[in-house]
mmCIF file with all atom_site columns, C-alpha atoms and ligand atoms in Angstrom:
data_model
loop_
_atom_site.group_PDB
_atom_site.id
_atom_site.type_symbol
_atom_site.label_atom_id
_atom_site.label_alt_id
_atom_site.label_comp_id
_atom_site.label_asym_id
_atom_site.label_entity_id
_atom_site.label_seq_id
_atom_site.pdbx_PDB_ins_code
_atom_site.Cartn_x
_atom_site.Cartn_y
_atom_site.Cartn_z
_atom_site.occupancy
_atom_site.B_iso_or_equiv
_atom_site.pdbx_formal_charge
_atom_site.auth_seq_id
_atom_site.auth_comp_id
_atom_site.auth_asym_id
_atom_site.auth_atom_id
_atom_site.pdbx_PDB_model_num
ATOM   1  C  CA  . MET A 1 1  ? 119.176 4.888  49.693 1.00 94.00 ? 1  MET A CA  1
ATOM   2  C  CA  . PRO A 1 2  ? 121.102 6.628  52.351 1.00 95.00 ? 2  PRO A CA  1
ATOM   3  C  CA  . VAL A 1 3  ? 120.090 5.943  56.430 1.00 97.00 ? 3  VAL A CA  1
ATOM   4  C  CA  . ILE A 1 4  ? 120.001 8.513  58.809 1.00 98.00 ? 4  ILE A CA  1
ATOM   5  C  CA  . LYS A 1 5  ? 120.673 6.351  62.131 1.00 98.00 ? 5  LYS A CA  1
ATOM   6  C  CA  . ILE A 1 6  ? 119.765 8.011  65.500 1.00 98.00 ? 6  ILE A CA  1
ATOM   7  C  CA  . PRO A 1 7  ? 121.206 5.206  68.197 1.00 97.00 ? 7  PRO A CA  1
ATOM   8  C  CA  . GLN A 1 8  ? 119.961 7.341  70.964 1.00 97.00 ? 8  GLN A CA  1
ATOM   9  C  CA  . LEU A 1 9  ? 116.271 6.841  69.568 1.00 97.00 ? 9  LEU A CA  1
ATOM   10 C  CA  . CYS A 1 10 ? 117.037 3.260  68.426 1.00 98.00 ? 10 CYS A CA  1
ATOM   11 C  CA  . LYS A 1 11 ? 115.972 4.298  65.130 1.00 98.00 ? 11 LYS A CA  1
ATOM   12 C  CA  . ASN A 1 12 ? 116.781 4.331  61.635 1.00 98.00 ? 12 ASN A CA  1
ATOM   13 C  CA  . ILE A 1 13 ? 115.140 6.751  58.714 1.00 98.00 ? 13 ILE A CA  1
ATOM   14 C  CA  . GLU A 1 14 ? 115.656 5.420  55.015 1.00 98.00 ? 14 GLU A CA  1
ATOM   15 C  CA  . VAL A 1 15 ? 115.352 8.966  52.822 1.00 98.00 ? 15 VAL A CA  1
ATOM   16 C  CA  . THR A 1 16 ? 115.791 9.503  49.051 1.00 97.00 ? 16 THR A CA  1
ATOM   17 C  CA  . ASP A 1 17 ? 119.089 10.866 47.745 1.00 96.00 ? 17 ASP A CA  1
ATOM   18 C  CA  . GLY A 1 18 ? 118.824 14.272 48.099 1.00 96.00 ? 18 GLY A CA  1
ATOM   19 C  CA  . THR A 1 19 ? 116.727 14.778 50.950 1.00 97.00 ? 19 THR A CA  1
ATOM   20 C  CA  . ASN A 1 20 ? 116.787 17.517 53.415 1.00 98.00 ? 20 ASN A CA  1
ATOM   21 C  CA  . LEU A 1 21 ? 117.942 16.463 57.112 1.00 98.00 ? 21 LEU A CA  1
ATOM   22 C  CA  . MET A 1 22 ? 116.032 18.591 59.061 1.00 98.00 ? 22 MET A CA  1
ATOM   23 C  CA  . ALA A 1 23 ? 112.883 17.887 56.914 1.00 98.00 ? 23 ALA A CA  1
ATOM   24 C  CA  . ALA A 1 24 ? 113.515 14.480 57.020 1.00 98.00 ? 24 ALA A CA  1
ATOM   25 C  CA  . LEU A 1 25 ? 113.981 14.361 60.942 1.00 98.00 ? 25 LEU A CA  1
ATOM   26 C  CA  . ILE A 1 26 ? 110.930 16.236 61.453 1.00 98.00 ? 26 ILE A CA  1
ATOM   27 C  CA  . GLU A 1 27 ? 108.901 14.118 59.083 1.00 98.00 ? 27 GLU A CA  1
ATOM   28 C  CA  . ASN A 1 28 ? 109.643 11.173 60.949 1.00 98.00 ? 28 ASN A CA  1
ATOM   29 C  CA  . GLU A 1 29 ? 108.954 12.671 64.670 1.00 97.00 ? 29 GLU A CA  1
ATOM   30 C  CA  . VAL A 1 30 ? 112.262 13.471 65.470 1.00 98.00 ? 30 VAL A CA  1
ATOM   31 C  CA  . PRO A 1 31 ? 112.112 16.943 66.947 1.00 97.00 ? 31 PRO A CA  1
ATOM   32 C  CA  . VAL A 1 32 ? 114.806 19.526 66.063 1.00 98.00 ? 32 VAL A CA  1
ATOM   33 C  CA  . ALA A 1 33 ? 114.811 23.220 67.688 1.00 97.00 ? 33 ALA A CA  1
ATOM   34 C  CA  . SER A 1 34 ? 114.476 25.936 65.258 1.00 97.00 ? 34 SER A CA  1
ATOM   35 C  CA  . SER A 1 35 ? 113.428 29.672 65.330 1.00 97.00 ? 35 SER A CA  1
ATOM   36 C  CA  . CYS A 1 36 ? 114.323 30.487 61.556 1.00 97.00 ? 36 CYS A CA  1
ATOM   37 C  CA  . ASP A 1 37 ? 112.168 27.613 60.254 1.00 95.00 ? 37 ASP A CA  1
ATOM   38 C  CA  . GLY A 1 38 ? 115.373 26.073 58.165 1.00 96.00 ? 38 GLY A CA  1
ATOM   39 C  CA  . ASP A 1 39 ? 116.487 29.369 56.905 1.00 96.00 ? 39 ASP A CA  1
ATOM   40 C  CA  . GLY A 1 40 ? 119.827 29.014 58.076 1.00 96.00 ? 40 GLY A CA  1
ATOM   41 C  CA  . VAL A 1 41 ? 119.803 31.858 60.063 1.00 96.00 ? 41 VAL A CA  1
ATOM   42 C  CA  . CYS A 1 42 ? 119.352 31.002 63.850 1.00 97.00 ? 42 CYS A CA  1
ATOM   43 C  CA  . GLY A 1 43 ? 121.666 27.979 64.442 1.00 97.00 ? 43 GLY A CA  1
ATOM   44 C  CA  . LYS A 1 44 ? 119.243 26.032 66.948 1.00 98.00 ? 44 LYS A CA  1
ATOM   45 C  CA  . CYS A 1 45 ? 119.226 23.249 64.423 1.00 98.00 ? 45 CYS A CA  1
ATOM   46 C  CA  . VAL A 1 46 ? 122.601 22.313 65.528 1.00 98.00 ? 46 VAL A CA  1
ATOM   47 C  CA  . ILE A 1 47 ? 122.847 18.465 66.068 1.00 98.00 ? 47 ILE A CA  1
ATOM   48 C  CA  . LYS A 1 48 ? 125.982 16.278 66.001 1.00 98.00 ? 48 LYS A CA  1
ATOM   49 C  CA  . VAL A 1 49 ? 126.603 14.553 62.290 1.00 97.00 ? 49 VAL A CA  1
ATOM   50 C  CA  . SER A 1 50 ? 129.199 11.990 61.342 1.00 94.00 ? 50 SER A CA  1
ATOM   51 C  CA  . PHE A 1 51 ? 129.315 9.687  58.342 1.00 90.00 ? 51 PHE A CA  1
ATOM   52 C  CA  . GLU A 1 52 ? 129.751 6.025  58.116 1.00 86.00 ? 52 GLU A CA  1
ATOM   53 C  CA  . SER A 1 53 ? 132.085 6.176  54.933 1.00 80.00 ? 53 SER A CA  1
ATOM   54 C  CA  . SER A 1 54 ? 135.157 8.808  54.853 1.00 75.00 ? 54 SER A CA  1
ATOM   55 C  CA  . GLU A 1 55 ? 132.905 10.528 52.694 1.00 75.00 ? 55 GLU A CA  1
ATOM   56 C  CA  . SER A 1 56 ? 131.912 14.740 54.248 1.00 78.00 ? 56 SER A CA  1
ATOM   57 C  CA  . LEU A 1 57 ? 129.816 17.165 53.373 1.00 86.00 ? 57 LEU A CA  1
ATOM   58 C  CA  . PRO A 1 58 ? 131.353 20.513 52.510 1.00 90.00 ? 58 PRO A CA  1
ATOM   59 C  CA  . ARG A 1 59 ? 129.205 23.223 54.666 1.00 94.00 ? 59 ARG A CA  1
ATOM   60 C  CA  . SER A 1 60 ? 127.259 25.648 52.579 1.00 93.00 ? 60 SER A CA  1
ATOM   61 C  CA  . PRO A 1 61 ? 128.408 29.493 52.940 1.00 95.00 ? 61 PRO A CA  1
ATOM   62 C  CA  . ARG A 1 62 ? 125.449 29.624 55.331 1.00 95.00 ? 62 ARG A CA  1
ATOM   63 C  CA  . GLU A 1 63 ? 126.367 27.195 57.211 1.00 96.00 ? 63 GLU A CA  1
ATOM   64 C  CA  . THR A 1 64 ? 129.807 28.102 57.575 1.00 97.00 ? 64 THR A CA  1
ATOM   65 C  CA  . VAL A 1 65 ? 128.803 31.524 58.727 1.00 97.00 ? 65 VAL A CA  1
ATOM   66 C  CA  . LEU A 1 66 ? 126.793 30.023 61.606 1.00 97.00 ? 66 LEU A CA  1
ATOM   67 C  CA  . GLN A 1 67 ? 129.664 27.497 62.572 1.00 97.00 ? 67 GLN A CA  1
ATOM   68 C  CA  . GLU A 1 68 ? 131.994 30.817 62.856 1.00 97.00 ? 68 GLU A CA  1
ATOM   69 C  CA  . LYS A 1 69 ? 129.355 32.892 64.988 1.00 97.00 ? 69 LYS A CA  1
ATOM   70 C  CA  . HIS A 1 70 ? 128.806 30.028 67.087 1.00 97.00 ? 70 HIS A CA  1
ATOM   71 C  CA  . SER A 1 71 ? 132.158 28.358 67.336 1.00 98.00 ? 71 SER A CA  1
ATOM   72 C  CA  . TRP A 1 72 ? 130.903 25.266 66.478 1.00 98.00 ? 72 TRP A CA  1
ATOM   73 C  CA  . ASN A 1 73 ? 133.353 22.219 66.042 1.00 97.00 ? 73 ASN A CA  1
ATOM   74 C  CA  . GLU A 1 74 ? 133.527 19.881 62.896 1.00 94.00 ? 74 GLU A CA  1
ATOM   75 C  CA  . PHE A 1 75 ? 130.902 17.549 64.045 1.00 95.00 ? 75 PHE A CA  1
ATOM   76 C  CA  . GLN A 1 76 ? 128.226 20.368 64.864 1.00 97.00 ? 76 GLN A CA  1
ATOM   77 C  CA  . ARG A 1 77 ? 125.996 20.710 62.010 1.00 97.00 ? 77 ARG A CA  1
ATOM   78 C  CA  . ALA A 1 78 ? 122.867 22.740 61.036 1.00 98.00 ? 78 ALA A CA  1
ATOM   79 C  CA  . SER A 1 79 ? 120.794 20.143 60.200 1.00 98.00 ? 79 SER A CA  1
ATOM   80 C  CA  . CYS A 1 80 ? 118.576 22.424 57.860 1.00 98.00 ? 80 CYS A CA  1
ATOM   81 C  CA  . GLN A 1 81 ? 121.490 23.178 55.844 1.00 97.00 ? 81 GLN A CA  1
ATOM   82 C  CA  . ILE A 1 82 ? 122.226 19.580 55.098 1.00 96.00 ? 82 ILE A CA  1
ATOM   83 C  CA  . VAL A 1 83 ? 121.447 17.640 51.875 1.00 95.00 ? 83 VAL A CA  1
ATOM   84 C  CA  . VAL A 1 84 ? 121.572 13.698 52.577 1.00 95.00 ? 84 VAL A CA  1
ATOM   85 C  CA  . HIS A 1 85 ? 123.603 11.783 49.829 1.00 93.00 ? 85 HIS A CA  1
ATOM   86 C  CA  . SER A 1 86 ? 125.091 8.856  52.095 1.00 93.00 ? 86 SER A CA  1
ATOM   87 C  CA  . ASN A 1 87 ? 124.624 7.234  55.463 1.00 95.00 ? 87 ASN A CA  1
ATOM   88 C  CA  . LEU A 1 88 ? 124.900 9.018  58.503 1.00 95.00 ? 88 LEU A CA  1
ATOM   89 C  CA  . ILE A 1 89 ? 124.831 9.125  62.317 1.00 97.00 ? 89 ILE A CA  1
ATOM   90 C  CA  . VAL A 1 90 ? 123.411 11.594 64.057 1.00 98.00 ? 90 VAL A CA  1
ATOM   91 C  CA  . GLN A 1 91 ? 123.003 12.936 67.646 1.00 97.00 ? 91 GLN A CA  1
ATOM   92 C  CA  . SER A 1 92 ? 121.386 15.465 69.897 1.00 97.00 ? 92 SER A CA  1
ATOM   93 C  CA  . SER A 1 93 ? 121.920 16.862 73.436 1.00 93.00 ? 93 SER A CA  1
ATOM   94 C  CA  . TYR A 1 94 ? 117.838 16.948 73.836 1.00 91.00 ? 94 TYR A CA  1
ATOM   95 C  CA  . TRP A 1 95 ? 116.713 13.464 72.332 1.00 93.00 ? 95 TRP A CA  1
HETATM 96 S  S1  . LIG B 2 .  ? 116.784 26.020 61.717 1.00 50.31 ? 1  LIG B S1  1
HETATM 97 FE FE1 . LIG B 2 .  ? 117.738 27.874 61.830 1.00 50.31 ? 1  LIG B FE1 1
HETATM 98 S  S2  . LIG B 2 .  ? 119.631 27.752 61.220 1.00 50.31 ? 1  LIG B S2  1
HETATM 99 FE FE2 . LIG B 2 .  ? 118.661 25.934 60.851 1.00 50.31 ? 1  LIG B FE2 1
#
């Protein structure tokens, strides 16, 4: 099962394959900013995401719009748009 690693909080969250990243964080009492409730519109749920393996996760069309609008770098991802399939490491400026 994939693991979401949060070094800032010394926390690892094991999830089932296909879990939504933002939902998993909130369920595990890790706050995620949002004003669109995960609809992929506000961009406030952005966090830094890196993958343990060489695997990467293509952006959804909705996330690509957000990336262009906010000029995000390659590691800045809309957590509400990410489906977890492998181990990843996440960081936020407000944790
Ligand atoms: S919660 Fe609004 S874009 Fe992710």
